[in-house]
Coordinates of C-alpha atoms and ligand atoms in Angstrom, one line a residue:
M1 CA 37.8 39.9 2.6
N2 CA 40.9 38.6 0.8
I3 CA 39.7 36.1 -2.0
Q4 CA 41.6 32.3 -1.6
Q5 CA 39.6 30.5 -2.9
I6 CA 37.1 30.2 -6.1
G7 CA 34.1 28.0 -6.5
V8 CA 33.0 27.6 -10.4
V9 CA 29.2 26.3 -10.3
G10 CA 28.6 24.5 -13.5
A11 CA 31.6 23.0 -15.2
G12 CA 30.6 23.3 -19.3
Q13 CA 33.0 25.3 -21.6
M14 CA 32.6 27.9 -19.6
G15 CA 33.4 26.7 -16.4
A16 CA 36.3 24.8 -17.1
G17 CA 38.0 27.8 -18.7
I18 CA 37.3 30.0 -15.3
A19 CA 38.4 27.5 -13.2
Q20 CA 41.6 26.9 -15.4
V21 CA 42.7 31.0 -15.6
C22 CA 41.6 31.5 -11.5
A23 CA 43.7 27.9 -10.9
Q24 CA 46.8 29.4 -13.1
A25 CA 46.8 33.0 -11.4
G26 CA 47.1 31.0 -7.7
Y27 CA 43.5 30.4 -6.5
Q28 CA 42.4 27.9 -5.1
V29 CA 39.8 26.0 -7.5
I30 CA 36.9 23.7 -6.2
M31 CA 34.0 23.4 -9.4
F32 CA 31.0 21.5 -9.1
D33 CA 28.7 20.3 -11.4
L34 CA 25.3 18.3 -11.2
N35 CA 27.0 15.9 -13.8
G36 CA 30.2 13.7 -13.3
E37 CA 31.0 13.2 -16.6
A38 CA 31.1 16.8 -17.5
L39 CA 33.4 17.6 -14.3
E40 CA 35.9 14.6 -16.2
K41 CA 35.5 16.1 -19.1
A42 CA 36.3 19.7 -17.9
L43 CA 38.9 18.3 -15.8
S44 CA 40.8 16.5 -19.1
G45 CA 40.5 19.7 -21.1
I46 CA 41.9 21.6 -18.3
A47 CA 45.1 19.6 -18.5
T48 CA 44.7 19.2 -22.4
S49 CA 44.7 23.1 -22.5
L50 CA 47.5 23.7 -20.3
Q51 CA 50.0 20.9 -22.1
R52 CA 48.9 23.0 -25.6
L53 CA 50.8 25.9 -23.6
I54 CA 53.4 23.7 -23.0
K55 CA 54.0 23.3 -26.1
K56 CA 53.9 27.0 -26.9
E57 CA 56.6 27.7 -24.2
K58 CA 53.8 30.1 -23.0
L59 CA 54.0 27.2 -19.1
T60 CA 56.6 25.0 -17.6
I61 CA 55.3 21.8 -16.3
D62 CA 56.1 22.9 -13.3
E63 CA 53.7 25.8 -13.6
M64 CA 50.8 23.0 -15.4
Q65 CA 51.5 20.6 -12.3
G66 CA 50.7 23.9 -10.1
C67 CA 47.7 25.0 -11.6
L68 CA 46.0 21.3 -11.8
A69 CA 47.0 20.9 -8.0
N70 CA 44.8 24.0 -7.2
I71 CA 41.9 23.0 -8.7
S72 CA 39.0 20.1 -7.4
A73 CA 36.2 18.8 -8.2
S74 CA 32.7 17.9 -6.6
T75 CA 29.6 17.0 -7.6
E76 CA 27.8 18.1 -3.9
L77 CA 27.2 21.8 -4.1
S78 CA 28.1 21.9 -0.2
S79 CA 31.5 21.6 -1.6
M80 CA 31.2 25.4 -2.3
A81 CA 30.7 26.4 1.8
Q82 CA 34.9 27.3 1.9
A83 CA 34.3 29.7 -1.1
D84 CA 35.3 33.4 -1.0
L85 CA 33.9 34.1 -4.4
V86 CA 31.4 31.5 -6.5
I87 CA 31.3 32.2 -10.5
E88 CA 27.9 30.4 -11.5
A89 CA 28.4 29.0 -15.4
A90 CA 26.1 26.6 -15.5
S91 CA 23.0 26.7 -18.4
E92 CA 21.4 29.8 -19.0
Q93 CA 18.1 28.9 -18.0
E94 CA 17.0 31.6 -15.2
S95 CA 14.8 29.0 -13.4
I96 CA 18.3 26.8 -12.9
K97 CA 20.4 30.0 -12.1
Q98 CA 17.7 31.6 -9.6
S99 CA 17.9 27.8 -7.9
I100 CA 21.2 27.4 -7.8
F101 CA 21.6 31.2 -5.9
R102 CA 18.7 30.4 -3.6
Q103 CA 21.0 27.2 -2.6
L104 CA 24.4 28.9 -2.6
D105 CA 23.3 31.9 -0.4
D106 CA 22.4 28.8 1.8
I107 CA 25.3 27.0 1.8
C108 CA 28.0 29.5 1.5
H109 CA 29.9 31.8 4.1
P110 CA 27.6 35.2 4.6
D111 CA 30.4 37.6 3.3
A112 CA 31.4 35.1 0.0
I113 CA 30.4 37.3 -3.1
L114 CA 28.1 35.2 -6.0
A115 CA 29.2 36.0 -9.2
T116 CA 27.3 34.6 -12.4
N117 CA 28.5 34.2 -15.8
T118 CA 25.3 34.5 -17.5
S119 CA 25.4 35.9 -21.3
S120 CA 22.1 37.9 -21.0
I121 CA 19.8 37.4 -17.6
S122 CA 19.3 40.1 -15.1
I123 CA 21.6 40.0 -12.2
T124 CA 19.3 41.9 -10.3
R125 CA 16.6 39.5 -10.1
L126 CA 19.3 36.5 -9.4
A127 CA 20.1 38.8 -6.6
A128 CA 16.8 39.2 -5.6
V129 CA 16.4 35.6 -4.3
T130 CA 19.8 35.4 -1.9
K131 CA 19.3 37.2 1.3
R132 CA 22.6 39.4 0.3
P133 CA 21.7 40.9 -2.8
S134 CA 24.4 43.5 -2.4
N135 CA 26.9 40.7 -2.6
V136 CA 25.8 39.2 -5.8
V137 CA 27.6 40.9 -9.2
G138 CA 27.7 39.5 -12.8
M139 CA 31.5 38.7 -13.8
H140 CA 30.8 38.0 -17.9
F141 CA 33.6 36.5 -19.6
M142 CA 34.2 35.5 -23.0
N143 CA 34.8 31.8 -24.8
P144 CA 37.1 30.9 -25.2
V145 CA 38.2 31.5 -21.6
S146 CA 41.8 31.0 -21.8
V147 CA 41.9 32.7 -25.5
M148 CA 39.9 36.1 -24.9
A149 CA 41.1 38.9 -22.3
L150 CA 37.4 40.3 -22.5
V151 CA 35.2 40.4 -18.5
E152 CA 32.4 42.4 -18.7
V153 CA 31.9 43.3 -15.0
I154 CA 27.8 44.2 -14.5
R155 CA 26.6 45.7 -11.0
G156 CA 23.1 44.5 -10.3
L157 CA 20.6 46.8 -8.9
Q158 CA 22.4 46.3 -5.1
T159 CA 25.4 45.5 -5.6
Q160 CA 28.1 46.9 -3.5
D161 CA 30.8 48.9 -4.6
A162 CA 33.2 47.0 -2.6
V163 CA 31.7 43.3 -4.5
F164 CA 32.2 45.5 -8.0
D165 CA 35.8 46.5 -6.8
Q166 CA 36.8 43.6 -5.8
V167 CA 36.1 41.2 -8.7
T168 CA 37.4 43.8 -11.1
Q169 CA 40.3 43.3 -9.0
V170 CA 40.2 39.5 -9.3
A171 CA 39.7 40.0 -13.2
K172 CA 42.7 41.5 -13.5
E173 CA 44.5 39.7 -11.5
I174 CA 43.6 36.5 -13.6
G175 CA 45.1 38.1 -16.9
K176 CA 41.5 39.7 -18.1
T177 CA 40.9 43.0 -19.0
P178 CA 37.1 44.0 -17.0
V179 CA 34.7 46.4 -18.4
D180 CA 32.1 48.4 -16.2
V181 CA 28.9 47.3 -17.7
K182 CA 25.3 48.5 -16.7
D183 CA 22.5 45.5 -15.8
S184 CA 20.5 45.3 -19.1
P185 CA 19.1 42.1 -20.9
G186 CA 22.3 41.0 -23.1
F187 CA 24.0 43.6 -21.0
V188 CA 26.7 44.8 -24.3
A189 CA 28.6 41.9 -25.7
N190 CA 25.2 39.7 -26.5
R191 CA 22.9 43.5 -27.2
I192 CA 25.5 43.8 -30.3
L193 CA 26.8 40.0 -31.0
L194 CA 23.6 37.7 -31.0
P195 CA 21.5 39.7 -33.1
M196 CA 24.1 39.9 -35.6
I197 CA 25.0 36.3 -35.2
N198 CA 20.7 35.5 -35.5
E199 CA 20.6 37.9 -38.8
G200 CA 23.4 35.5 -40.1
I201 CA 20.3 32.8 -39.4
F202 CA 18.2 34.3 -41.3
C203 CA 20.4 34.9 -44.2
L204 CA 21.0 30.7 -44.0
H205 CA 17.4 30.3 -43.2
E206 CA 15.8 32.2 -46.6
G207 CA 17.9 30.7 -48.5
L208 CA 20.6 33.8 -50.0
A209 CA 23.4 31.8 -49.1
K210 CA 25.5 28.2 -47.9
A211 CA 25.9 28.4 -44.3
E212 CA 30.4 29.1 -45.8
D213 CA 29.2 31.6 -47.7
I214 CA 27.6 33.6 -45.1
D215 CA 30.9 33.1 -42.6
E216 CA 32.9 33.8 -45.9
V217 CA 31.4 37.3 -46.2
M218 CA 31.8 37.9 -42.2
K219 CA 35.7 37.0 -42.1
L220 CA 36.5 38.7 -45.2
G221 CA 34.0 41.5 -45.7
M222 CA 34.4 42.4 -42.2
S223 CA 37.7 41.1 -40.9
H224 CA 35.8 39.7 -38.6
P225 CA 38.0 35.9 -37.3
M226 CA 35.3 33.5 -36.9
G227 CA 31.5 33.8 -39.4
P228 CA 28.7 34.3 -37.4
L229 CA 27.8 30.9 -38.0
A230 CA 30.7 29.3 -36.7
L231 CA 30.7 31.2 -34.1
A232 CA 26.8 30.3 -33.0
D233 CA 28.3 26.8 -32.7
L234 CA 31.3 27.3 -30.6
I235 CA 29.2 29.4 -28.4
G236 CA 26.0 26.7 -28.7
L237 CA 22.8 27.2 -30.3
D238 CA 20.4 26.2 -27.2
T239 CA 22.9 29.0 -25.4
C240 CA 22.1 31.5 -28.3
L241 CA 18.4 30.6 -28.4
S242 CA 18.5 31.7 -24.6
I243 CA 20.0 34.9 -25.2
M244 CA 17.7 35.9 -27.8
Q245 CA 14.9 34.8 -25.8
V246 CA 15.8 36.7 -23.3
L247 CA 16.4 40.1 -25.5
Y248 CA 13.1 39.1 -27.2
T249 CA 10.9 39.3 -24.4
S250 CA 12.9 41.4 -22.0
F251 CA 12.8 44.2 -24.6
N252 CA 9.4 43.4 -26.2
D253 CA 10.6 44.0 -29.6
S254 CA 10.6 42.0 -32.5
K255 CA 14.0 43.1 -33.8
Y256 CA 15.0 40.3 -31.2
R257 CA 12.9 37.7 -32.7
P258 CA 15.0 34.0 -32.6
C259 CA 15.1 32.8 -36.3
P260 CA 12.7 29.6 -36.6
L261 CA 15.5 27.8 -37.8
L262 CA 17.7 28.5 -34.5
V263 CA 14.9 27.3 -32.6
Q264 CA 14.4 24.2 -34.9
M265 CA 18.1 23.0 -34.4
V266 CA 17.9 23.6 -30.5
D267 CA 14.5 21.0 -31.0
A268 CA 16.4 18.7 -33.3
G269 CA 19.1 18.4 -30.1
Y270 CA 21.8 20.4 -33.0
L271 CA 23.5 22.6 -30.4
G272 CA 27.4 22.7 -32.4
R273 CA 30.0 21.8 -31.2
K274 CA 29.4 20.7 -28.0
T275 CA 27.0 17.9 -29.8
G276 CA 29.2 17.8 -33.0
R277 CA 26.4 18.8 -35.0
G278 CA 25.1 22.5 -35.8
F279 CA 25.2 24.4 -39.3
Y280 CA 28.6 22.8 -39.2
T281 CA 29.6 19.1 -38.6
Y282 CA 32.4 18.3 -36.0
Ligands
NAD301 P1 27.8 24.4 -21.3 O1 26.5 23.8 -22.2 O2 28.6 24.2 -21.8 O3 27.7 24.0 -20.1 C1 26.8 24.1 -19.0 C2 26.9 23.1 -17.4 O4 26.4 23.4 -16.6 C3 26.9 21.9 -18.0 O5 28.1 20.9 -17.4 C4 26.0 21.2 -17.1 O6 25.4 20.0 -16.9 C5 25.5 22.4 -16.0 N1 24.6 22.4 -15.1 C6 23.3 22.2 -15.4 N2 22.4 22.7 -14.4 C7 23.2 22.5 -13.4 C8 23.2 22.8 -11.8 N3 21.6 22.9 -11.9 N4 23.8 22.7 -10.9 C9 25.1 22.6 -11.5 N5 25.9 22.5 -13.1 C10 24.6 22.7 -13.7 O7 27.4 26.0 -21.2 P2 28.1 27.2 -21.2 O8 28.4 27.0 -22.7 O9 29.6 26.7 -20.0 O10 27.9 27.9 -20.7 C11 27.3 28.7 -19.2 C12 27.2 29.8 -18.9 O11 28.3 30.9 -19.2 C13 25.6 30.1 -19.4 O12 25.0 31.0 -18.7 C14 26.0 30.3 -20.7 O13 24.9 31.8 -21.5 C15 27.4 31.3 -20.3 N6 28.6 31.7 -21.5 C16 28.9 31.2 -23.1 C17 29.4 31.5 -23.2 C18 29.6 30.3 -24.5 O14 30.6 31.1 -25.6 N7 29.0 29.4 -24.8 C19 29.8 32.8 -22.9 C20 29.4 33.7 -22.3 C21 29.2 32.7 -21.2

């Protein structure tokens, strides 16, 4: 199948970034979110990001206009009917994603590929709620999408090779470097990253050092570009907690226990940059 139109479900920070890089590569992109305000924020965020590229002389005004013309937005999931590839990037909750996949399976044409940008949830289990499990695959982008090169491409148990190959090709066409990863909780990126972030939160919880100093240790000591607490704020503390819960319950291993402070921050609505307050204030 020739992929021409890409649907993006969920227009949060990841969905907006995915829509942008796909549109920049010349794909027709249709973005869906239940929340109209999220769509408006995504469209203005994409325009700002493209203007930044113009300032850096990495993009021309014509290219920016072409990219914006490639993107449309809708609050109706039926808008995905013509998409050849749908990339789901809604909130990291299995029940939400299962419901979306069930509906997409009914709405999309039979050959359409259904991909998920989940950070941790089983691709095999999401595929199993559809009648096309061989056409379901993981495409795990990194944040911020326009900057980060990696895409983990994840096969579910039933993903067919042709589907895996096609999304690998799409990842390359949008300028990313795909890495072949097996379906396992957190895949590779978050199997390693999230326990480190969680441990950083434990350091704060136990009063070992201030947030700024914990981040400084990892930046200066380990050459990390961002400290774990600043990175948690960027990812979103709700997403971090969801990933830790998936690791904890899937492996049934106490080493993945979410830090109580992380749980409390999410309970308080301190989700990081997206709510203006996390370990830092924005
Ligand atoms: P976000 O909170 O910024 O955005 C989530 C969006 O999903 C919101 O706009 C919300 O309105 C929408 N949404 C919720 N339920 C929906 C539904 N039923 N249908 C359509 N839209 C719905 O979250 P995000 O950081 O963009 O994360 C999205 C996905 O990407 C998650 O699966 C997350 O694990 C994954 N991811 C996140 C990061 C990161 O650093 N934040 C990195 C890689 C992957």
